[in-house]
Amino acid sequence: MSNRHEAPIRHVLFDADGVIQDVPGGWYAAIEPYLGERARDFLHETWAEGQPTLAGRGDYLPMLADSLRRWGVEAPVEQVYADVWCRIEVVEPTLAFVRELKASGYGVHLGTNQESYRASYMKANLGYNELFDVCCYSCELGQMKPDLGFFQQALARIDAAPGEVLFIDDTEPNVVAARVAGLAAIHWDFTQGQQTLVDQVRELGLRC
């Protein structure tokens, strides 16, 4: 789909995982010490069960503790959560790009699907509250991507019209939903390289 967009863009809304941060080695490798070859099946099950918590409904940690018990993992849930869900590494080139946009006068914002514990970890440990002008965590909005309500609430918090905002995400359905909501949107992840993102942003008329 074309990135051409008519309205002047004044704000950029960034996804988190896959765009500004990564789980080093991947999620499956992170939890393999506890589940071995069952890691993939376990994660997909617990992610499905915990889906409502991304929209602020329910408490993820007790759900995860129940899953670990069912799968025979004896380690404390707090230890597993810290080793896996808090295993986050920021993508420095993307954060440098965020800072460049901010210095050029654009509003820079975070828009991410997270349950409350991981959102709290990101706030306390990764410096996003200082870097971004507005942080939109799905668990706080009560809506998660790709629901249109997520983008409507994010726009309200940013205080911008849809056409003034560019959204960058590594998940195609989220990008499609953002365009339906009226935002400009780019489908990109950090493995594609920073220059690819810069080129697409420049096509939309942003100064960078």
Short mmCIF file of C-alpha atoms in Angstrom, two decimals:
data_model
loop_
_atom_site.label_atom_id
_atom_site.label_comp_id
_atom_site.label_asym_id
_atom_site.label_seq_id
_atom_site.Cartn_x
_atom_site.Cartn_y
_atom_site.Cartn_z
CA MET A 1 0.00 0.00 0.00
CA SER A 2 1.30 3.47 -0.81
CA ASN A 3 2.68 5.68 1.94
CA ARG A 4 1.58 8.87 0.15
CA HIS A 5 -0.25 11.17 2.52
CA GLU A 6 -1.69 14.61 1.87
CA ALA A 7 -1.92 16.23 5.32
CA PRO A 8 1.21 17.65 6.98
CA ILE A 9 2.44 15.24 9.64
CA ARG A 10 3.27 16.78 13.00
CA HIS A 11 3.49 13.70 15.22
CA VAL A 12 5.02 10.21 15.02
CA LEU A 13 3.56 7.33 17.04
CA PHE A 14 5.98 4.41 17.52
CA ASP A 15 5.21 0.81 18.40
CA ALA A 16 7.51 -0.77 20.98
CA ASP A 17 8.42 -4.43 20.38
CA GLY A 18 10.08 -4.89 17.01
CA VAL A 19 10.48 -1.15 16.48
CA ILE A 20 12.15 0.54 19.46
CA GLN A 21 12.89 -2.56 21.55
CA ASP A 22 13.68 -6.27 21.21
CA VAL A 23 13.74 -9.47 23.25
CA PRO A 24 17.36 -10.59 22.65
CA GLY A 25 17.40 -14.02 21.07
CA GLY A 26 13.61 -14.05 20.84
CA TRP A 27 10.81 -15.05 23.20
CA TYR A 28 11.18 -18.79 22.65
CA ALA A 29 14.88 -18.79 23.52
CA ALA A 30 14.19 -16.65 26.59
CA ILE A 31 11.85 -19.21 28.14
CA GLU A 32 13.57 -22.40 26.91
CA PRO A 33 15.56 -22.76 30.18
CA TYR A 34 12.22 -23.37 31.90
CA LEU A 35 10.23 -25.22 29.21
CA GLY A 36 12.80 -26.68 26.82
CA GLU A 37 11.29 -27.80 23.53
CA ARG A 38 7.81 -27.01 24.88
CA ALA A 39 8.61 -23.26 24.92
CA ARG A 40 6.69 -22.37 21.77
CA ASP A 41 3.50 -24.20 22.79
CA PHE A 42 3.62 -22.74 26.29
CA LEU A 43 4.05 -19.17 25.14
CA HIS A 44 1.26 -19.35 22.59
CA GLU A 45 -1.09 -20.77 25.23
CA THR A 46 -0.28 -18.19 27.90
CA TRP A 47 -0.37 -15.32 25.39
CA ALA A 48 -3.85 -16.39 24.29
CA GLU A 49 -5.07 -16.67 27.88
CA GLY A 50 -3.58 -13.31 28.77
CA GLN A 51 -4.95 -11.43 25.76
CA PRO A 52 -7.62 -9.55 27.77
CA THR A 53 -4.95 -8.14 30.10
CA LEU A 54 -3.51 -6.19 27.15
CA ALA A 55 -6.74 -4.17 27.24
CA GLY A 56 -6.54 -3.78 31.03
CA ARG A 57 -8.91 -6.63 31.90
CA GLY A 58 -7.62 -9.11 34.47
CA ASP A 59 -4.26 -9.65 36.16
CA TYR A 60 -1.57 -11.31 34.06
CA LEU A 61 0.82 -12.50 36.77
CA PRO A 62 -1.63 -14.89 38.50
CA MET A 63 -2.62 -16.21 35.05
CA LEU A 64 1.03 -16.86 34.25
CA ALA A 65 1.56 -18.53 37.62
CA ASP A 66 -1.34 -20.91 36.92
CA SER A 67 0.09 -21.72 33.48
CA LEU A 68 3.52 -22.45 34.92
CA ARG A 69 2.03 -24.83 37.49
CA ARG A 70 0.04 -26.66 34.80
CA TRP A 71 3.19 -27.08 32.75
CA GLY A 72 5.21 -28.31 35.72
CA VAL A 73 7.51 -25.32 36.13
CA GLU A 74 8.49 -24.97 39.80
CA ALA A 75 10.39 -21.67 39.55
CA PRO A 76 8.62 -18.66 41.12
CA VAL A 77 6.48 -16.73 38.66
CA GLU A 78 8.32 -13.51 39.54
CA GLN A 79 11.62 -15.09 38.48
CA VAL A 80 10.25 -16.40 35.19
CA TYR A 81 8.57 -13.08 34.43
CA ALA A 82 11.77 -11.14 35.11
CA ASP A 83 13.87 -13.50 32.98
CA VAL A 84 11.50 -13.53 30.02
CA TRP A 85 9.01 -10.65 29.93
CA CYS A 86 11.52 -8.13 31.28
CA ARG A 87 14.28 -9.30 28.95
CA ILE A 88 14.15 -6.14 26.87
CA GLU A 89 16.91 -4.47 24.89
CA VAL A 90 16.33 -1.06 23.36
CA VAL A 91 17.10 -0.57 19.66
CA GLU A 92 19.50 2.35 19.84
CA PRO A 93 19.31 3.44 16.16
CA THR A 94 15.52 3.77 16.42
CA LEU A 95 15.76 5.72 19.67
CA ALA A 96 18.33 8.01 18.04
CA PHE A 97 15.83 8.58 15.23
CA VAL A 98 13.13 9.40 17.80
CA ARG A 99 15.43 11.98 19.35
CA GLU A 100 16.21 13.46 15.93
CA LEU A 101 12.52 13.86 15.14
CA LYS A 102 11.92 15.44 18.52
CA ALA A 103 14.77 17.88 18.02
CA SER A 104 13.25 18.79 14.64
CA GLY A 105 10.01 19.84 16.33
CA TYR A 106 7.83 16.75 15.85
CA GLY A 107 5.77 15.24 18.60
CA VAL A 108 7.07 11.74 19.34
CA HIS A 109 4.85 9.20 21.07
CA LEU A 110 4.69 5.55 22.09
CA GLY A 111 1.74 3.32 21.16
CA THR A 112 2.09 -0.27 22.35
CA ASN A 113 0.12 -3.34 23.40
CA GLN A 114 1.27 -4.25 26.91
CA GLU A 115 -0.19 -5.72 30.07
CA SER A 116 0.29 -3.71 33.24
CA TYR A 117 3.38 -5.41 34.66
CA ARG A 118 5.45 -5.08 31.49
CA ALA A 119 4.19 -1.54 30.98
CA SER A 120 5.33 -0.69 34.51
CA TYR A 121 8.74 -2.22 33.86
CA MET A 122 9.13 -0.24 30.65
CA LYS A 123 8.18 2.99 32.42
CA ALA A 124 10.55 2.44 35.34
CA ASN A 125 13.57 1.05 33.51
CA LEU A 126 13.72 2.16 29.87
CA GLY A 127 13.33 5.93 30.09
CA TYR A 128 10.39 6.14 27.72
CA ASN A 129 8.47 8.64 29.86
CA GLU A 130 11.31 11.11 29.40
CA LEU A 131 11.90 10.38 25.72
CA PHE A 132 8.31 10.36 24.44
CA ASP A 133 5.82 13.20 24.74
CA VAL A 134 2.86 10.84 25.21
CA CYS A 135 2.93 7.12 26.06
CA CYS A 136 -0.13 5.06 25.11
CA TYR A 137 -0.10 1.63 26.74
CA SER A 138 -3.05 -0.52 25.72
CA CYS A 139 -3.66 -1.71 29.28
CA GLU A 140 -4.23 1.92 30.31
CA LEU A 141 -6.32 2.85 27.28
CA GLY A 142 -8.59 -0.17 27.74
CA GLN A 143 -8.18 -0.86 24.01
CA MET A 144 -5.51 -2.76 22.11
CA LYS A 145 -4.25 -2.63 18.55
CA PRO A 146 -5.64 -3.29 15.98
CA ASP A 147 -8.92 -2.06 17.51
CA LEU A 148 -9.82 1.36 16.12
CA GLY A 149 -10.57 2.47 19.69
CA PHE A 150 -6.86 2.27 20.47
CA PHE A 151 -6.04 4.80 17.79
CA GLN A 152 -8.96 7.06 18.71
CA GLN A 153 -7.83 7.19 22.32
CA ALA A 154 -4.20 7.69 21.32
CA LEU A 155 -5.20 10.63 19.11
CA ALA A 156 -7.16 12.15 21.98
CA ARG A 157 -4.16 11.88 24.31
CA ILE A 158 -1.81 13.33 21.70
CA ASP A 159 -4.42 16.02 20.93
CA ALA A 160 -4.01 15.69 17.18
CA ALA A 161 -6.14 15.04 14.13
CA PRO A 162 -5.63 11.63 12.46
CA GLY A 163 -3.98 13.13 9.39
CA GLU A 164 -1.35 14.82 11.54
CA VAL A 165 0.00 11.53 12.91
CA LEU A 166 2.34 8.93 11.39
CA PHE A 167 2.21 5.47 12.97
CA ILE A 168 5.11 2.99 12.74
CA ASP A 169 4.53 -0.68 13.62
CA ASP A 170 5.99 -4.08 12.75
CA THR A 171 2.59 -5.83 12.57
CA GLU A 172 0.62 -5.50 9.34
CA PRO A 173 -2.93 -5.64 10.84
CA ASN A 174 -2.02 -2.76 13.17
CA VAL A 175 -0.77 -0.70 10.23
CA VAL A 176 -3.93 -1.41 8.24
CA ALA A 177 -6.12 -0.42 11.21
CA ALA A 178 -4.19 2.82 11.69
CA ARG A 179 -4.80 3.76 8.06
CA VAL A 180 -8.50 2.99 8.46
CA ALA A 181 -8.48 5.35 11.45
CA GLY A 182 -7.03 8.06 9.20
CA LEU A 183 -3.38 7.99 10.27
CA ALA A 184 -0.46 7.70 7.92
CA ALA A 185 1.25 4.39 8.66
CA ILE A 186 4.46 2.53 7.87
CA HIS A 187 4.97 -1.22 8.25
CA TRP A 188 8.56 -1.57 9.47
CA ASP A 189 10.71 -3.46 11.95
CA PHE A 190 14.26 -2.75 13.03
CA THR A 191 15.69 -5.76 11.16
CA GLN A 192 14.94 -3.92 7.89
CA GLY A 193 17.54 -1.31 8.78
CA GLN A 194 17.25 2.30 9.79
CA GLN A 195 17.77 3.75 6.33
CA THR A 196 14.66 1.95 5.08
CA LEU A 197 12.61 3.75 7.72
CA VAL A 198 14.25 7.10 7.05
CA ASP A 199 13.54 6.81 3.34
CA GLN A 200 9.85 6.02 3.94
CA VAL A 201 9.46 8.86 6.42
CA ARG A 202 11.02 11.31 3.99
CA GLU A 203 8.57 10.18 1.31
CA LEU A 204 5.85 11.45 3.60
CA GLY A 205 7.48 14.86 3.78
CA LEU A 206 9.03 14.71 7.23
CA ARG A 207 12.31 16.49 7.84
CA CYS A 208 14.91 14.01 9.07
#
